[in-house]
């Protein structure tokens, strides 16, 4: 029986994995994952994310081994070496085909084209699939056949496509009649908050199931950082331990197949935002080269290292911003509402280039995902697809008062302020700051907002 090599990347799951599914239907399957360590560093991805990937791989291997499928875990430095290792494995295992699911950033695309070209010249069949999006890329276009630049019409069109072509997650492969043999294991583990983010596909599925019990409260609770109102599924989506297709399908099942309830759900909208940012990246590969989506947007950023350092350390003197940054630094994750607050504070109020914040988030987030992170930062800086208008600048004080009215979140993450009353905690007096050892604000909000509007308008 012919052997097929499945190359795992950002798709660390057995269920709903097109490459694995189709390989298993055409021959005996051998799997490999190759961590390009220095390449990942160049892409500024967090050690916490690497740790989650490694531990999830060990669990993925257990699931594959139950199907008599081996998984080799290997390391190298750069993408070019991945290509060489793939060629060696195919030769060593006497495989006649390679299967993998596509990735969309430019370096990954160039690598995959190179692999396809080199293996094709050797007579090896290369099979590529779309496992990262619920609807395949380029399915959602406007009436002129052009890509959407704004989310709401994209979502409406996405729904129309979904109505005519419902998505169904792919089942796991059948158990194969083969010996697993010895499996390569090259350790690249890293520390992360495993208490918050248990690794693996099963943990991801269980988290979605648990979240669906309260998904109807998501709209009202998702902006309140002191409560567990969000799904916290993003790290698993980022590494592919679960797919967006599975999430959408699970939500539809929760509503007993009633599509209108699915389409009206706020969590569904967030999953479609993820699809939108991926399509934007596919249509605009220059985004991976640090270019703005909107080339006409004003970029008036200044060199303000002092403000950037204070922001990174959670010492801006604005309690809600500092609480957000400390949550990021301590857990590798930040509440979505606070991501917008922190980004707009750094970019528009401190006038620090959005690229600096984008990079720091990628370096720190366990759910770091280029398309979503870049999309979010460009949205906040008014340079991106469907970006916030230049005059939209979130006030740290009003956001704090509105979404953490009792100061619960601030007390937890900025404990030096825990004894302040619910009014003072959002903006302590100079005396209160001195007593608590908490810094004065690094900017004057009103003056900074006025300056930003003058420069960006």
PDB file of N, CA and C in Angstrom, residues 377-416:
ATOM      1  N   UNK A 377      -4.927  45.649  15.174  1.00  0.00           N
ATOM      2  CA  UNK A 377      -4.098  46.849  15.360  1.00  0.00           C
ATOM      3  C   UNK A 377      -4.353  47.877  14.257  1.00  0.00           C
ATOM      4  N   UNK A 378      -4.519  47.406  13.023  1.00  0.00           N
ATOM      5  CA  UNK A 378      -4.797  48.363  11.945  1.00  0.00           C
ATOM      6  C   UNK A 378      -6.205  48.951  12.080  1.00  0.00           C
ATOM      7  N   UNK A 379      -7.128  48.165  12.629  1.00  0.00           N
ATOM      8  CA  UNK A 379      -8.468  48.712  12.894  1.00  0.00           C
ATOM      9  C   UNK A 379      -8.367  49.855  13.901  1.00  0.00           C
ATOM     10  N   UNK A 380      -7.636  49.624  14.981  1.00  0.00           N
ATOM     11  CA  UNK A 380      -7.516  50.635  16.034  1.00  0.00           C
ATOM     12  C   UNK A 380      -6.767  51.882  15.568  1.00  0.00           C
ATOM     13  N   UNK A 381      -5.806  51.701  14.687  1.00  0.00           N
ATOM     14  CA  UNK A 381      -4.999  52.840  14.233  1.00  0.00           C
ATOM     15  C   UNK A 381      -5.626  53.555  13.036  1.00  0.00           C
ATOM     16  N   UNK A 382      -6.785  53.069  12.577  1.00  0.00           N
ATOM     17  CA  UNK A 382      -7.504  53.640  11.432  1.00  0.00           C
ATOM     18  C   UNK A 382      -6.733  53.506  10.123  1.00  0.00           C
ATOM     19  N   UNK A 383      -5.860  52.505  10.045  1.00  0.00           N
ATOM     20  CA  UNK A 383      -5.129  52.249   8.797  1.00  0.00           C
ATOM     21  C   UNK A 383      -5.641  50.990   8.090  1.00  0.00           C
ATOM     22  N   UNK A 384      -6.550  50.229   8.746  1.00  0.00           N
ATOM     23  CA  UNK A 384      -6.891  48.898   8.268  1.00  0.00           C
ATOM     24  C   UNK A 384      -8.191  48.789   7.510  1.00  0.00           C
ATOM     25  N   UNK A 385      -8.523  47.553   7.147  1.00  0.00           N
ATOM     26  CA  UNK A 385      -9.785  47.251   6.484  1.00  0.00           C
ATOM     27  C   UNK A 385     -10.920  47.523   7.464  1.00  0.00           C
ATOM     28  N   UNK A 386     -11.887  48.326   7.026  1.00  0.00           N
ATOM     29  CA  UNK A 386     -13.021  48.668   7.883  1.00  0.00           C
ATOM     30  C   UNK A 386     -12.537  49.215   9.220  1.00  0.00           C
ATOM     31  N   UNK A 387     -11.467  49.998   9.187  1.00  0.00           N
ATOM     32  CA  UNK A 387     -10.883  50.515  10.416  1.00  0.00           C
ATOM     33  C   UNK A 387     -11.784  51.528  11.101  1.00  0.00           C
ATOM     34  N   UNK A 388     -11.537  51.724  12.381  1.00  0.00           N
ATOM     35  CA  UNK A 388     -12.245  52.779  13.106  1.00  0.00           C
ATOM     36  C   UNK A 388     -11.911  54.122  12.464  1.00  0.00           C
ATOM     37  N   UNK A 389     -12.876  55.045  12.359  1.00  0.00           N
ATOM     38  CA  UNK A 389     -12.545  56.374  11.816  1.00  0.00           C
ATOM     39  C   UNK A 389     -11.481  57.041  12.672  1.00  0.00           C
ATOM     40  N   UNK A 390     -10.683  57.917  12.059  1.00  0.00           N
ATOM     41  CA  UNK A 390      -9.522  58.485  12.750  1.00  0.00           C
ATOM     42  C   UNK A 390      -9.909  59.181  14.047  1.00  0.00           C
ATOM     43  N   UNK A 391     -11.146  59.694  14.101  1.00  0.00           N
ATOM     44  CA  UNK A 391     -11.562  60.456  15.281  1.00  0.00           C
ATOM     45  C   UNK A 391     -12.100  59.565  16.393  1.00  0.00           C
ATOM     46  N   UNK A 392     -12.160  58.249  16.155  1.00  0.00           N
ATOM     47  CA  UNK A 392     -12.594  57.355  17.230  1.00  0.00           C
ATOM     48  C   UNK A 392     -11.397  57.054  18.125  1.00  0.00           C
ATOM     49  N   UNK A 393     -11.423  57.600  19.310  1.00  0.00           N
ATOM     50  CA  UNK A 393     -10.352  57.391  20.280  1.00  0.00           C
ATOM     51  C   UNK A 393     -11.007  57.044  21.616  1.00  0.00           C
ATOM     52  N   UNK A 394     -10.832  55.822  22.051  1.00  0.00           N
ATOM     53  CA  UNK A 394     -11.478  55.381  23.288  1.00  0.00           C
ATOM     54  C   UNK A 394     -10.825  56.040  24.500  1.00  0.00           C
ATOM     55  N   UNK A 395     -11.653  56.605  25.358  1.00  0.00           N
ATOM     56  CA  UNK A 395     -11.162  57.224  26.589  1.00  0.00           C
ATOM     57  C   UNK A 395     -10.890  56.152  27.628  1.00  0.00           C
ATOM     58  N   UNK A 396      -9.679  56.044  28.145  1.00  0.00           N
ATOM     59  CA  UNK A 396      -9.392  55.034  29.171  1.00  0.00           C
ATOM     60  C   UNK A 396     -10.295  55.180  30.394  1.00  0.00           C
ATOM     61  N   UNK A 397     -10.603  56.408  30.766  1.00  0.00           N
ATOM     62  CA  UNK A 397     -11.422  56.631  31.960  1.00  0.00           C
ATOM     63  C   UNK A 397     -12.868  56.188  31.728  1.00  0.00           C
ATOM     64  N   UNK A 398     -13.479  56.622  30.628  1.00  0.00           N
ATOM     65  CA  UNK A 398     -14.878  56.257  30.397  1.00  0.00           C
ATOM     66  C   UNK A 398     -15.017  54.773  30.116  1.00  0.00           C
ATOM     67  N   UNK A 399     -14.047  54.180  29.430  1.00  0.00           N
ATOM     68  CA  UNK A 399     -14.081  52.739  29.187  1.00  0.00           C
ATOM     69  C   UNK A 399     -13.981  51.970  30.502  1.00  0.00           C
ATOM     70  N   UNK A 400     -13.134  52.444  31.387  1.00  0.00           N
ATOM     71  CA  UNK A 400     -12.959  51.818  32.693  1.00  0.00           C
ATOM     72  C   UNK A 400     -14.242  51.900  33.513  1.00  0.00           C
ATOM     73  N   UNK A 401     -14.830  53.079  33.558  1.00  0.00           N
ATOM     74  CA  UNK A 401     -16.054  53.286  34.328  1.00  0.00           C
ATOM     75  C   UNK A 401     -17.228  52.482  33.762  1.00  0.00           C
ATOM     76  N   UNK A 402     -17.250  52.346  32.447  1.00  0.00           N
ATOM     77  CA  UNK A 402     -18.372  51.654  31.792  1.00  0.00           C
ATOM     78  C   UNK A 402     -18.266  50.134  31.914  1.00  0.00           C
ATOM     79  N   UNK A 403     -17.064  49.595  31.714  1.00  0.00           N
ATOM     80  CA  UNK A 403     -16.937  48.146  31.611  1.00  0.00           C
ATOM     81  C   UNK A 403     -16.346  47.475  32.860  1.00  0.00           C
ATOM     82  N   UNK A 404     -15.817  48.280  33.793  1.00  0.00           N
ATOM     83  CA  UNK A 404     -15.369  47.735  35.079  1.00  0.00           C
ATOM     84  C   UNK A 404     -15.879  48.662  36.188  1.00  0.00           C
ATOM     85  N   UNK A 405     -17.208  48.858  36.248  1.00  0.00           N
ATOM     86  CA  UNK A 405     -17.762  49.911  37.112  1.00  0.00           C
ATOM     87  C   UNK A 405     -17.415  49.781  38.590  1.00  0.00           C
ATOM     88  N   UNK A 406     -17.287  48.556  39.069  1.00  0.00           N
ATOM     89  CA  UNK A 406     -16.947  48.349  40.477  1.00  0.00           C
ATOM     90  C   UNK A 406     -15.438  48.290  40.706  1.00  0.00           C
ATOM     91  N   UNK A 407     -14.677  48.308  39.614  1.00  0.00           N
ATOM     92  CA  UNK A 407     -13.217  48.226  39.741  1.00  0.00           C
ATOM     93  C   UNK A 407     -12.709  46.837  40.065  1.00  0.00           C
ATOM     94  N   UNK A 408     -13.535  45.803  39.839  1.00  0.00           N
ATOM     95  CA  UNK A 408     -13.142  44.429  40.197  1.00  0.00           C
ATOM     96  C   UNK A 408     -11.912  43.972  39.418  1.00  0.00           C
ATOM     97  N   UNK A 409     -11.918  44.234  38.124  1.00  0.00           N
ATOM     98  CA  UNK A 409     -10.796  43.787  37.293  1.00  0.00           C
ATOM     99  C   UNK A 409      -9.523  44.530  37.668  1.00  0.00           C
ATOM    100  N   UNK A 410      -9.647  45.832  37.875  1.00  0.00           N
ATOM    101  CA  UNK A 410      -8.478  46.628  38.245  1.00  0.00           C
ATOM    102  C   UNK A 410      -7.900  46.138  39.578  1.00  0.00           C
ATOM    103  N   UNK A 411      -8.751  45.876  40.554  1.00  0.00           N
ATOM    104  CA  UNK A 411      -8.271  45.420  41.865  1.00  0.00           C
ATOM    105  C   UNK A 411      -7.481  44.116  41.750  1.00  0.00           C
ATOM    106  N   UNK A 412      -7.931  43.244  40.867  1.00  0.00           N
ATOM    107  CA  UNK A 412      -7.271  41.954  40.713  1.00  0.00           C
ATOM    108  C   UNK A 412      -5.889  42.100  40.081  1.00  0.00           C
ATOM    109  N   UNK A 413      -5.777  42.960  39.057  1.00  0.00           N
ATOM    110  CA  UNK A 413      -4.522  43.053  38.299  1.00  0.00           C
ATOM    111  C   UNK A 413      -3.615  44.188  38.768  1.00  0.00           C
ATOM    112  N   UNK A 414      -4.191  45.185  39.413  1.00  0.00           N
ATOM    113  CA  UNK A 414      -3.385  46.299  39.955  1.00  0.00           C
ATOM    114  C   UNK A 414      -3.641  46.337  41.460  1.00  0.00           C
ATOM    115  N   UNK A 415      -3.112  45.351  42.181  1.00  0.00           N
ATOM    116  CA  UNK A 415      -3.477  45.179  43.599  1.00  0.00           C
ATOM    117  C   UNK A 415      -3.091  46.353  44.482  1.00  0.00           C
ATOM    118  N   UNK A 416      -2.133  47.187  44.061  1.00  0.00           N
ATOM    119  CA  UNK A 416      -1.774  48.327  44.894  1.00  0.00           C
ATOM    120  C   UNK A 416      -2.934  49.319  45.017  1.00  0.00           C
TER     121      UNK A 416
END
